[in-house]
């Protein structure tokens, strides 16, 4: 179908043509003819890179121009939200306003009322629904990207509940990878279904075993025995490769190993470009290995990398500067990063249940990354058989069908929070209504029988009553209590809230960071670190040394909670170091964690500390304790000792710059207002841009001499927030 033939607003067609797109791909045309433009729900299950985003853009903008209201676009990852936001902003020329929202779960975000397309993570939108901002009723279309994540154990329930809430209230467009039971999903959503395996670039699939490459069509190619030769061969042919492995360690190890082989194939200008890339990366133990690999045009990509490094790597790969990326599957979960050849080194991974096969759905998502539209005629996806039987892999992953999707609503942790929210935020006022709502879920649609779910819901309701989240009156009506309402809005597990509440009496008597951080680390909402065998004794010693500061007694060696407790102590110690201004690099080294881990711990701890303060307010708070907690929260947010709290509220002043200012004698806002520009510029990390920002914020006029200094100094010392956070 030609773009011109689309039955949509002319202005939409013009923007698409301006992108250089004249015709629609067959599944796109089919989707747009399905009735979705007239308001029908649609499940679109087609491979990655076959243009789902464009379809959803057309549907969203067409609807907004015709009917007004809002469209919400749900994604699974923050990084993806940013990516989509940047893409969608192109429609602002038609007067469609686009916003993105991800963090801060305790907010109505009324500001979003001014926007038409709202890109959000599923968790964020779920939390917004609980706060019921005024604009929610204007939402006329919900696009759920990667909707197959309904089957993900820890995140599926969120997406399922959002769709259960919005079903019937807004049009639904669900975008999915190919799954085994798309029909079932479509039936649930009362949606049209388009399934297709059409791809813009042809995909060839095969299995590699000890030097022999068996293609699915029966052809055979020979290579040197080691699978690395597949990556080297791709680069020799002027192409790129993505290698998927199951652990961070393997990603790093393979990257370094491949790098030595690939560097020989690089030209001088290519090596220079890589040097230039390396110079933009800051030093820490993780990036040390990264830099080593990058010298030969290879990078690893995993959740341990900081945001800045990940973006650098993704961009450099798109530009062709990096030739090979070794990645853990985080990369296959939606980032738009195709390569000519995809090599899947591992089809098993270690889980709580030991080594398990990676689902077909996931492997097929990885394979789908093969082939760069516009650059490659075909893409190649190759699975490496190491100990496995190559025929078995071919049958299972290449000729086989992806699994069915199963509802994960019954996952207790997620379900607990959802049941509470239904009662406290969504007006479900008795057990009958609760069951009535659950009957609208995918779980009910799929199982036909909600008996076991009802049973679980009952247990949860008892738990909620017993712990004063809700009450029940003589007619068996639910009465939301402040603890329940607040817990739900804070978007924390009721079990977390219970732990906080139980600890308050002890905390009031002895508020201290170690006790509070261990408490936070003991909640199910925290990504708590593991204490390795080698570390166990140290953390046990530390726990005994600081025993008086804990709000629980130290579990016995034989207690099943013992191991977990030591991990909590380790996590608490990381947080203690952080608020005592230990440099990040030292933290990575001491605890053997990656920057991405520290970032995640801090982000979660910040949210949990905020929730702790908010819940404490409900229990006749003592003012001094409340002040203590609030100030500890700020220290945690900024990673500083108390004396820097005033300085870190200033623009672009993080923990390092605040410490440098403080040590140079600038300890308060007044000190800075009175300071001479030249003296401020003497301080480590402070450039003219920063001074300008500070003065502007404090309402001080920049003296003339400073303009001169800017010319000399401005380029030398940077000043953006990004730069500082790097
Ligand atoms: P998906 O969301 O299915 O993974 P995208 O929507 O991101 O895929 O599309 C992948 C790429 O294909 C994008 O660069 C997009 O601009 C391009 N594209 C989409 N539709 C067409 C089309 N009809 N013709 C040419 N290129 C297209």
XYZ file of C-alpha atoms and ligand atoms in Angstrom:
753
model
C 0.000 0.000 0.000
C 1.223 3.484 -0.884
C 1.414 6.036 1.891
C -0.765 8.274 -0.282
C -3.593 5.758 -0.161
C -3.818 5.809 3.599
C -7.217 6.965 4.825
C -5.682 9.421 7.273
C -5.084 13.146 7.591
C -2.933 14.507 4.734
C -0.495 16.085 7.175
C 0.328 12.661 8.586
C 1.130 11.311 5.144
C 3.388 14.243 4.455
C 5.461 13.633 7.568
C 5.837 9.963 6.684
C 6.888 10.795 3.132
C 9.359 13.328 4.500
C 10.981 10.454 6.338
C 11.621 8.897 2.977
C 8.873 6.294 3.335
C 6.630 6.021 0.276
C 5.092 2.585 0.723
C 3.910 0.586 3.679
C 5.209 -2.848 4.530
C 2.571 -5.568 3.981
C 1.821 -6.188 7.683
C 1.612 -2.449 8.253
C -0.970 -2.117 5.498
C -2.889 -5.072 6.857
C -2.868 -3.596 10.343
C -4.142 -0.248 9.174
C -6.952 -1.915 7.246
C -8.064 -3.957 10.248
C -10.490 -1.393 11.553
C -8.019 0.033 14.032
C -8.324 3.451 12.390
C -12.047 3.289 13.097
C -11.456 2.591 16.753
C -11.209 -1.196 16.980
C -8.722 -2.807 19.316
C -5.785 -4.541 17.654
C -3.120 -7.059 18.571
C -0.240 -6.749 16.148
C 2.192 -9.643 16.417
C 4.962 -9.137 13.890
C 8.770 -9.406 14.069
C 11.066 -6.682 15.390
C 11.963 -3.982 12.896
C 8.948 -4.662 10.722
C 7.561 -1.258 11.504
C 5.274 -1.547 14.527
C 6.290 1.869 15.757
C 5.221 3.581 12.562
C 1.846 1.835 12.674
C 1.275 3.036 16.210
C 2.349 6.566 15.335
C -0.172 6.716 12.504
C -2.945 5.370 14.712
C -2.136 7.685 17.606
C -1.792 10.878 15.621
C -4.800 10.141 13.433
C -6.959 9.599 16.479
C -5.668 12.691 18.256
C -6.247 14.906 15.227
C -9.728 13.513 14.717
C -11.016 13.165 18.250
C -8.638 14.956 20.592
C -7.985 13.344 23.943
C -4.750 11.577 24.827
C -2.771 8.547 23.768
C -0.558 6.684 26.214
C 2.367 4.665 24.877
C 3.633 2.050 27.331
C 7.159 0.643 27.203
C 9.015 -1.798 29.431
C 12.243 0.179 29.955
C 13.166 3.749 30.803
C 15.740 3.854 28.035
C 13.054 2.844 25.560
C 10.729 5.549 26.832
C 13.384 8.140 26.028
C 13.951 6.626 22.592
C 10.254 6.668 21.690
C 9.831 10.160 23.100
C 12.556 11.455 20.810
C 10.959 9.715 17.827
C 7.429 10.926 18.538
C 8.426 14.543 18.986
C 8.552 14.768 15.244
C 4.757 15.014 15.345
C 4.886 18.215 17.344
C 4.848 20.110 14.050
C 1.179 19.069 13.796
C 0.461 20.533 17.197
C 0.600 17.159 18.954
C 2.411 17.627 22.250
C 4.560 14.745 23.444
C 5.753 14.023 26.988
C 7.684 11.266 28.697
C 7.357 10.198 32.312
C 9.188 7.418 34.100
C 10.410 7.922 37.686
C 8.686 9.185 40.852
C 5.815 6.850 41.619
C 4.153 9.126 44.179
C 2.795 11.817 41.936
C -0.315 12.764 40.007
C 1.819 14.476 37.373
C -0.938 16.965 36.644
C 1.489 18.681 34.271
C 0.884 15.833 31.841
C -2.608 17.250 31.323
C -1.141 19.602 28.736
C 0.197 16.787 26.562
C -1.401 14.582 23.932
C 0.972 11.636 23.639
C 2.358 10.384 26.927
C 5.188 7.858 26.817
C 5.526 5.988 30.095
C 6.900 2.795 31.572
C 4.184 0.361 32.602
C 5.068 0.767 36.294
C 4.842 4.529 36.051
C 1.471 4.444 34.343
C 0.182 1.922 36.868
C 1.190 4.292 39.656
C -0.441 7.200 37.834
C -3.700 5.264 37.597
C -3.625 4.874 41.377
C -3.265 8.620 41.845
C -6.106 9.205 39.371
C -4.987 12.547 37.938
C -7.706 14.599 36.274
C -6.389 13.939 32.761
C -6.724 10.154 33.011
C -10.288 10.201 31.724
C -9.084 11.899 28.538
C -6.981 8.854 27.609
C -8.600 7.439 24.469
C -5.891 5.106 23.259
C -3.369 2.899 25.024
C -0.512 1.407 23.045
C 1.204 -1.446 24.850
C 4.603 -2.077 23.318
C 6.158 -5.507 23.948
C 2.865 -6.765 25.306
C 4.217 -10.336 25.452
C 5.877 -9.173 28.678
C 2.531 -10.013 30.269
C 4.185 -13.405 30.594
C 7.181 -12.089 32.505
C 7.266 -13.356 36.061
C 8.058 -10.162 37.890
C 6.620 -7.517 35.592
C 3.737 -9.200 33.812
C 1.074 -8.495 36.405
C 1.525 -4.736 36.095
C 0.851 -4.708 32.376
C -2.045 -7.124 32.720
C -3.715 -4.963 35.351
C -3.263 -1.769 33.354
C -4.949 -3.383 30.373
C -7.706 -4.797 32.582
C -8.358 -1.277 33.881
C -8.295 0.374 30.472
C -10.219 -2.276 28.558
C -13.514 -0.762 27.548
C -12.391 2.700 28.637
C -9.933 3.307 25.821
C -8.963 1.807 22.512
C -6.130 -0.703 22.876
C -3.302 -1.371 20.483
C -1.079 -4.193 21.683
C 2.264 -4.729 19.948
C 3.797 -8.110 20.409
C 6.593 -10.381 19.332
C 5.421 -13.636 17.798
C 3.907 -15.757 20.559
C 2.223 -19.141 20.711
C -1.235 -17.936 21.664
C -1.772 -14.542 20.108
C -5.406 -15.527 19.447
C -6.034 -15.918 23.131
C -4.607 -12.503 23.862
C -6.669 -10.929 21.085
C -9.844 -12.601 22.329
C -9.225 -11.229 25.792
C -8.706 -7.737 24.463
C -11.681 -8.034 22.131
C -9.249 -7.136 19.394
C -8.532 -7.840 15.766
C -5.408 -9.915 15.331
C -2.675 -9.523 12.765
C 0.093 -12.107 12.869
C 2.851 -12.146 10.308
C 6.442 -13.247 10.002
C 7.157 -10.858 7.158
C 10.436 -9.026 7.616
C 11.966 -6.083 5.772
C 15.247 -8.010 5.570
C 15.317 -11.720 4.875
C 16.511 -13.792 7.812
C 18.710 -16.888 7.462
C 19.010 -19.070 10.496
C 21.431 -21.811 11.395
C 23.248 -23.735 14.087
C 27.014 -23.779 14.470
C 28.781 -26.792 15.881
C 32.557 -27.176 16.030
C 33.225 -25.382 12.778
C 30.215 -26.595 10.825
C 27.374 -24.230 10.191
C 24.093 -26.025 9.457
C 21.626 -23.687 7.790
C 17.925 -24.334 8.166
C 17.593 -24.968 4.415
C 20.108 -27.834 4.639
C 23.113 -25.953 3.256
C 26.369 -26.266 5.135
C 29.296 -23.865 5.583
C 32.670 -24.604 7.167
C 34.530 -22.330 9.524
C 37.412 -22.684 11.972
C 36.270 -24.648 14.984
C 35.835 -21.821 17.456
C 32.554 -19.869 17.171
C 34.529 -16.624 17.402
C 35.393 -17.157 13.742
C 31.763 -16.256 12.931
C 32.217 -12.786 14.373
C 35.632 -12.341 12.774
C 34.202 -13.418 9.415
C 31.388 -10.862 9.646
C 33.874 -8.068 10.234
C 36.095 -9.303 7.388
C 33.068 -8.917 5.140
C 32.663 -5.331 6.285
C 29.692 -6.185 8.509
C 28.855 -6.170 12.194
C 27.905 -8.862 14.693
C 25.960 -9.074 17.923
C 26.876 -11.885 20.289
C 24.399 -12.883 22.990
C 25.710 -14.603 26.118
C 23.992 -15.327 29.395
C 26.150 -13.599 32.001
C 27.936 -10.309 32.446
C 31.234 -12.065 33.054
C 31.007 -13.929 29.754
C 30.067 -10.757 27.922
C 33.200 -9.077 29.263
C 35.474 -12.050 28.725
C 34.324 -12.710 25.173
C 34.557 -9.029 24.268
C 38.187 -8.857 25.342
C 38.987 -12.116 23.618
C 37.308 -11.126 20.342
C 38.921 -7.724 20.457
C 42.424 -9.121 19.987
C 41.285 -10.947 16.839
C 39.280 -8.112 15.371
C 41.781 -5.331 15.972
C 43.970 -6.791 13.202
C 41.219 -6.155 10.695
C 40.824 -2.481 11.497
C 42.208 0.415 9.492
C 44.188 3.288 10.985
C 41.285 5.773 10.791
C 39.022 3.212 12.443
C 41.497 2.739 15.273
C 41.714 6.500 15.691
C 37.938 6.770 15.954
C 37.985 4.094 18.625
C 40.695 5.964 20.555
C 38.512 9.043 20.418
C 35.573 7.011 21.749
C 37.674 5.545 24.553
C 38.770 9.011 25.642
C 35.132 9.888 26.361
C 34.725 7.125 28.918
C 35.554 7.691 32.536
C 37.741 5.321 34.531
C 36.441 2.604 36.819
C 37.044 -1.139 37.077
C 34.210 -1.995 34.657
C 35.200 0.513 32.012
C 38.819 -0.587 32.265
C 37.805 -3.865 30.636
C 35.492 -2.025 28.274
C 38.316 0.193 27.087
C 40.520 -2.808 26.555
C 37.887 -4.403 24.322
C 37.123 -1.155 22.511
C 40.710 -0.876 21.328
C 39.897 -3.723 18.962
C 36.456 -2.444 17.965
C 34.475 -4.652 20.351
C 32.258 -3.633 23.267
C 30.246 -5.466 25.862
C 26.785 -4.280 26.828
C 25.058 -5.273 30.044
C 23.074 -3.883 32.948
C 26.239 -3.197 34.934
C 27.271 -0.366 32.642
C 26.328 3.187 33.445
C 23.785 4.963 31.281
C 26.376 7.206 29.656
C 28.529 4.282 28.545
C 25.573 2.334 27.237
C 24.461 5.227 25.077
C 27.998 5.786 23.779
C 28.256 2.129 22.800
C 24.868 1.984 21.127
C 25.556 5.126 19.099
C 29.048 4.001 18.088
C 27.667 0.649 16.960
C 25.001 2.330 14.842
C 27.701 4.490 13.283
C 29.797 1.414 12.537
C 32.726 2.447 14.743
C 32.192 -0.576 16.964
C 32.142 -3.823 14.975
C 30.983 -6.387 17.505
C 28.938 -6.170 20.693
C 28.748 -8.991 23.200
C 25.602 -8.585 25.222
C 23.446 -10.102 27.896
C 19.812 -10.356 26.788
C 18.917 -6.907 28.211
C 19.844 -5.614 24.774
C 17.387 -7.825 22.941
C 14.565 -6.473 25.069
C 13.592 -3.751 22.698
C 16.529 -1.538 21.880
C 16.703 -0.794 18.218
C 20.186 -2.114 17.448
C 20.328 -4.514 14.502
C 23.436 -6.150 13.016
C 24.151 -8.274 9.957
C 24.954 -11.339 12.044
C 23.533 -12.365 15.390
C 25.424 -15.078 17.237
C 23.740 -16.749 20.166
C 26.436 -18.343 22.263
C 24.220 -19.455 25.123
C 20.793 -21.025 25.060
C 20.830 -21.803 28.756
C 21.048 -19.523 31.740
C 21.356 -19.852 35.456
C 18.210 -19.116 37.448
C 16.879 -19.824 40.920
C 16.024 -23.274 39.593
C 19.513 -24.032 38.276
C 20.434 -24.078 34.557
C 17.371 -23.674 32.389
C 16.742 -23.334 28.677
C 16.122 -19.793 27.517
C 12.559 -19.615 26.127
C 12.097 -19.832 22.364
C 10.344 -16.469 22.454
C 13.476 -14.801 23.796
C 15.890 -16.541 21.464
C 13.696 -15.605 18.520
C 13.685 -11.986 19.698
C 17.477 -12.097 19.695
C 17.572 -13.677 16.237
C 15.208 -10.982 15.030
C 17.998 -8.433 15.517
C 19.797 -9.847 12.465
C 19.848 -7.780 9.289
C 20.086 -4.010 9.051
C 17.336 -2.606 6.866
C 18.843 -0.445 4.112
C 22.306 -2.037 4.539
C 21.805 -5.793 4.337
C 19.900 -7.952 1.861
C 19.821 -10.783 4.367
C 20.541 -11.047 8.051
C 22.042 -14.142 9.651
C 21.136 -15.582 13.033
C 23.335 -18.379 14.276
C 22.976 -20.432 17.410
C 26.137 -21.983 18.772
C 25.864 -25.582 19.932
C 28.556 -26.175 22.490
C 27.537 -29.140 24.557
C 24.071 -29.346 23.036
C 22.967 -31.453 20.110
C 22.848 -29.169 17.042
C 19.782 -30.904 15.618
C 17.938 -30.427 18.870
C 18.682 -26.700 18.849
C 17.580 -26.413 15.237
C 14.319 -28.144 16.003
C 13.581 -26.219 19.147
C 14.666 -22.681 18.389
C 14.641 -22.401 14.617
C 11.885 -24.646 13.376
C 9.986 -24.599 16.652
C 7.196 -22.330 17.790
C 7.492 -19.787 20.549
C 5.843 -20.592 23.849
C 2.374 -19.640 24.886
C 1.957 -16.641 27.053
C 0.738 -17.244 30.594
C -0.729 -14.738 32.978
C 1.572 -13.958 35.883
C -1.091 -12.252 37.922
C -0.899 -14.934 40.552
C 2.709 -13.987 41.383
C 2.151 -13.243 45.018
C 4.286 -10.142 45.406
C 2.720 -8.379 42.462
C -0.768 -9.584 43.233
C -0.606 -8.362 46.837
C -0.006 -4.809 45.693
C -2.644 -5.029 42.989
C -5.362 -6.313 45.346
C -4.595 -3.521 47.777
C -4.760 -0.944 44.987
C -8.122 -2.251 43.806
C -9.540 -1.710 47.276
C -7.875 1.555 48.239
C -7.628 3.315 44.889
C -10.120 1.784 42.511
C -13.224 1.678 44.661
C -13.594 -2.091 44.962
C -15.706 -2.240 48.097
C -16.278 -5.897 48.870
C -15.077 -9.340 48.001
C -17.714 -9.859 45.350
C -16.590 -6.752 43.497
C -13.003 -7.846 43.813
C -13.787 -11.139 42.125
C -15.856 -9.241 39.572
C -12.802 -7.245 38.641
C -10.520 -10.260 38.539
C -12.878 -11.840 36.053
C -11.860 -9.161 33.571
C -8.191 -10.161 33.645
C -6.215 -12.237 31.186
C -5.737 -14.767 33.966
C -9.467 -15.374 34.152
C -9.845 -15.392 30.388
C -7.075 -17.931 30.039
C -7.828 -20.263 32.925
C -11.594 -19.987 32.706
C -11.506 -20.743 36.394
C -10.554 -18.178 38.967
C -10.918 -20.410 42.024
C -7.228 -20.486 42.881
C -6.884 -16.783 42.218
C -9.854 -16.131 44.512
C -8.205 -18.237 47.134
C -5.025 -16.186 46.888
C -7.000 -12.954 46.899
C -8.717 -14.052 50.110
C -5.396 -14.702 51.787
C -4.184 -11.303 50.746
C -7.339 -9.615 52.010
C -6.804 -11.264 55.424
C -3.212 -10.094 55.434
C -4.331 -6.565 54.599
C -6.952 -6.533 57.356
C -4.630 -8.029 59.934
C -1.965 -5.428 59.239
C -4.347 -2.466 59.148
C -4.090 -1.620 55.486
C -7.839 -1.992 55.243
C -10.717 -2.733 57.577
C -13.986 -4.505 57.090
C -17.388 -3.439 58.437
C -20.299 -5.509 59.704
C -21.716 -5.859 56.203
C -18.383 -7.122 54.935
C -17.578 -3.919 53.102
C -13.932 -2.972 52.744
C -12.812 0.250 54.368
C -9.500 1.596 53.057
C -7.262 2.799 55.899
C -4.617 5.522 55.566
C -1.757 2.990 55.671
C -3.283 1.044 52.798
C -4.044 4.074 50.703
C -0.601 5.546 51.146
C 1.186 2.238 50.549
C -0.625 1.821 47.304
C 0.154 5.336 46.138
C 3.790 4.981 47.103
C 3.768 1.942 44.833
C 5.502 -0.314 47.323
C 4.729 -3.890 48.252
C 2.411 -4.049 51.285
C 5.004 -6.358 52.817
C 7.560 -3.573 52.601
C 5.136 -1.218 54.323
C 4.516 -3.782 57.048
C 8.241 -4.142 57.669
C 8.578 -0.374 57.979
C 5.610 -0.115 60.305
C 6.868 -2.907 62.542
C 10.261 -1.229 62.791
C 8.985 2.254 63.711
C 8.999 1.781 67.533
C 12.636 0.621 67.516
C 13.586 3.207 64.927
C 12.134 6.036 67.025
C 14.332 5.030 69.926
C 17.510 4.886 67.907
C 17.327 6.433 64.464
C 20.602 5.633 62.685
C 21.691 5.054 59.097
C 22.902 1.472 59.460
C 19.661 0.271 61.041
C 17.562 2.143 58.508
C 19.554 0.934 55.511
C 19.428 -2.671 56.662
C 15.675 -2.266 57.073
C 15.363 -0.905 53.550
C 17.557 -3.683 52.190
C 15.381 -6.303 53.866
C 12.263 -5.319 51.912
C 11.074 -7.185 48.820
C 11.216 -3.963 46.805
C 14.990 -3.577 47.117
C 17.571 -5.053 44.749
C 19.657 -6.398 47.589
C 23.236 -7.514 46.925
C 24.493 -10.998 47.636
C 27.327 -11.552 50.064
C 29.766 -13.991 48.523
C 31.189 -16.849 50.561
C 34.428 -14.928 50.938
C 32.661 -11.848 52.289
C 30.279 -13.563 54.679
C 32.506 -13.429 57.721
C 33.289 -9.732 57.287
C 29.635 -8.805 57.115
C 28.754 -10.951 60.062
C 31.493 -9.215 62.062
C 30.165 -5.863 60.973
C 26.628 -6.831 61.958
C 27.793 -7.846 65.441
C 29.844 -4.700 65.795
C 26.807 -2.563 64.965
C 24.212 -4.898 66.470
C 22.863 -2.185 68.763
C 21.912 -0.147 65.717
C 19.828 -2.824 64.046
C 16.058 -3.043 64.445
C 16.031 -6.827 64.245
C 18.060 -9.490 65.956
C 20.772 -11.148 63.904
C 19.432 -14.429 62.516
C 21.058 -17.618 63.550
C 23.504 -19.416 61.252
C 20.936 -22.102 60.531
C 18.094 -19.693 59.933
C 17.070 -19.689 56.248
C 17.204 -15.901 56.394
C 20.874 -15.874 57.396
C 22.388 -15.650 53.907
C 19.909 -12.975 52.861
C 20.652 -11.006 56.009
C 24.356 -10.812 55.173
C 23.458 -9.481 51.730
C 21.349 -6.827 53.463
C 24.293 -5.870 55.654
C 26.463 -5.578 52.555
C 23.852 -3.405 50.834
C 23.527 -1.233 53.949
C 27.301 -0.821 54.017
C 27.328 0.330 50.386
C 24.701 2.939 51.241
C 26.685 4.031 54.309
C 29.776 4.529 52.162
C 27.713 6.482 49.687
C 26.396 8.984 52.241
C 29.871 9.271 53.724
C 31.186 10.479 50.387
C 33.307 7.480 49.524
C 34.157 7.954 45.811
C 32.151 5.747 43.419
C 35.220 3.995 42.069
C 36.193 2.887 45.566
C 32.676 1.532 46.083
C 32.841 -0.490 42.840
C 36.172 -1.952 43.889
C 35.332 -2.696 47.496
C 32.033 -4.430 46.828
C 32.850 -5.799 43.406
C 29.820 -4.197 41.795
C 29.337 -2.408 38.490
C 28.241 1.225 38.065
C 24.825 0.070 36.829
C 24.344 -1.881 40.068
C 25.177 1.086 42.250
C 22.871 3.266 40.206
C 19.987 0.822 40.631
C 20.576 0.381 44.358
C 20.625 4.124 44.879
C 17.526 4.674 42.809
C 15.556 2.051 44.728
C 16.913 3.125 48.099
C 15.913 6.714 47.357
C 12.341 5.632 46.596
C 12.146 3.356 49.647
C 13.619 5.986 51.966
C 11.056 8.461 50.675
C 8.317 5.889 51.292
C 9.638 5.232 54.796
C 9.399 8.937 55.647
C 5.930 9.197 54.135
C 4.631 6.186 56.061
C 6.186 7.368 59.307
C 4.146 10.554 58.991
C 1.013 8.436 59.462
C 2.023 7.185 62.906
C 2.036 10.242 65.172
C 5.556 11.147 64.143
C 8.014 12.734 66.521
C 9.263 15.893 64.971
C 12.943 15.293 65.647
C 12.764 11.768 64.192
C 10.923 13.028 61.143
C 13.575 15.694 60.615
C 16.280 13.119 61.038
C 14.705 10.831 58.448
C 14.149 13.645 55.974
C 17.731 14.736 56.220
C 18.997 11.173 55.868
C 16.841 10.864 52.770
C 18.500 13.918 51.267
C 21.940 12.599 52.147
C 21.055 9.348 50.403
C 19.726 11.139 47.356
C 22.878 13.207 46.963
C 25.512 10.937 48.503
C 26.856 13.507 50.956
C 27.468 14.204 54.608
C 25.065 16.502 56.368
C 27.208 19.613 56.046
C 26.879 19.588 52.240
C 23.095 19.437 52.129
C 22.749 23.152 51.526
C 25.219 23.191 48.652
C 23.803 20.212 46.769
C 20.491 22.012 46.311
C 22.283 24.380 43.927
C 22.152 23.753 40.168
C 24.823 21.411 38.788
C 26.368 20.905 42.198
C 26.660 17.217 42.954
C 28.596 15.467 45.662
C 32.069 16.074 44.214
C 31.688 19.753 43.445
C 29.888 20.407 46.736
C 32.774 18.835 48.658
C 35.324 20.852 46.703
C 33.409 24.103 47.343
C 33.023 23.301 51.015
C 36.688 22.517 51.479
C 37.593 25.759 49.743
C 35.552 27.652 52.322
C 32.301 28.158 50.379
C 29.934 26.473 52.778
C 26.600 28.201 52.334
C 24.564 29.895 49.650
C 25.585 33.235 51.146
C 29.274 32.330 50.841
C 28.740 31.776 47.140
C 26.667 34.914 46.655
C 29.482 36.946 48.171
C 32.293 35.107 46.374
C 34.499 36.495 43.648
C 34.197 34.696 40.333
C 37.933 34.237 40.178
C 37.998 32.494 43.567
C 35.194 30.157 42.582
C 37.010 29.246 39.390
C 39.944 28.091 41.482
C 37.790 25.303 42.877
C 38.165 21.850 41.342
C 35.422 21.083 38.850
C 33.996 24.598 38.794
C 34.038 26.310 35.394
C 32.511 29.535 34.221
C 29.309 27.845 33.030
C 28.739 26.471 36.501
C 29.383 29.856 38.101
C 26.951 31.501 35.709
C 24.330 28.926 36.610
C 24.920 29.445 40.325
C 24.733 33.206 40.113
C 21.633 33.118 38.000
C 19.969 30.776 40.462
C 20.979 32.935 43.412
C 19.991 36.166 41.671
C 23.518 37.587 41.581
C 24.631 39.614 38.586
C 27.694 38.320 36.755
C 30.471 40.955 36.947
C 32.078 42.133 33.666
C 35.475 40.587 34.399
C 33.807 37.174 34.366
C 32.907 37.495 30.697
C 36.617 37.745 29.926
C 37.310 34.711 32.078
C 34.666 32.823 30.154
C 36.570 33.170 26.937
C 39.698 31.751 28.522
C 38.212 29.239 30.840
C 34.839 28.228 29.523
C 36.081 25.484 27.278
C 38.533 24.026 29.709
C 36.158 23.125 32.499
C 32.839 21.787 31.418
C 29.656 22.305 33.165
C 26.705 20.256 32.057
C 24.957 17.979 34.498
C 25.537 15.002 32.242
C 29.210 15.653 32.216
C 29.323 15.825 35.957
C 27.291 12.696 36.490
C 29.473 10.715 34.117
P 9.550 -2.259 15.263
O 8.900 -1.254 16.149
O 8.606 -3.191 14.614
O 10.718 -2.958 15.860
P 10.296 0.075 13.836
O 8.970 0.684 13.761
O 11.254 0.622 14.810
O 10.164 -1.487 14.027
O 10.892 0.131 12.370
C 12.221 -0.203 12.081
C 12.759 0.715 11.017
O 12.040 0.555 9.809
C 12.675 2.167 11.377
O 13.904 2.772 11.041
C 11.556 2.704 10.511
O 11.750 4.063 10.154
C 11.642 1.824 9.288
N 10.353 1.668 8.606
C 9.151 1.432 9.178
N 8.209 1.301 8.240
C 8.805 1.452 7.055
C 8.344 1.414 5.687
N 7.077 1.184 5.402
N 9.254 1.610 4.725
C 10.549 1.832 5.008
N 11.038 1.879 6.255
C 10.183 1.694 7.278
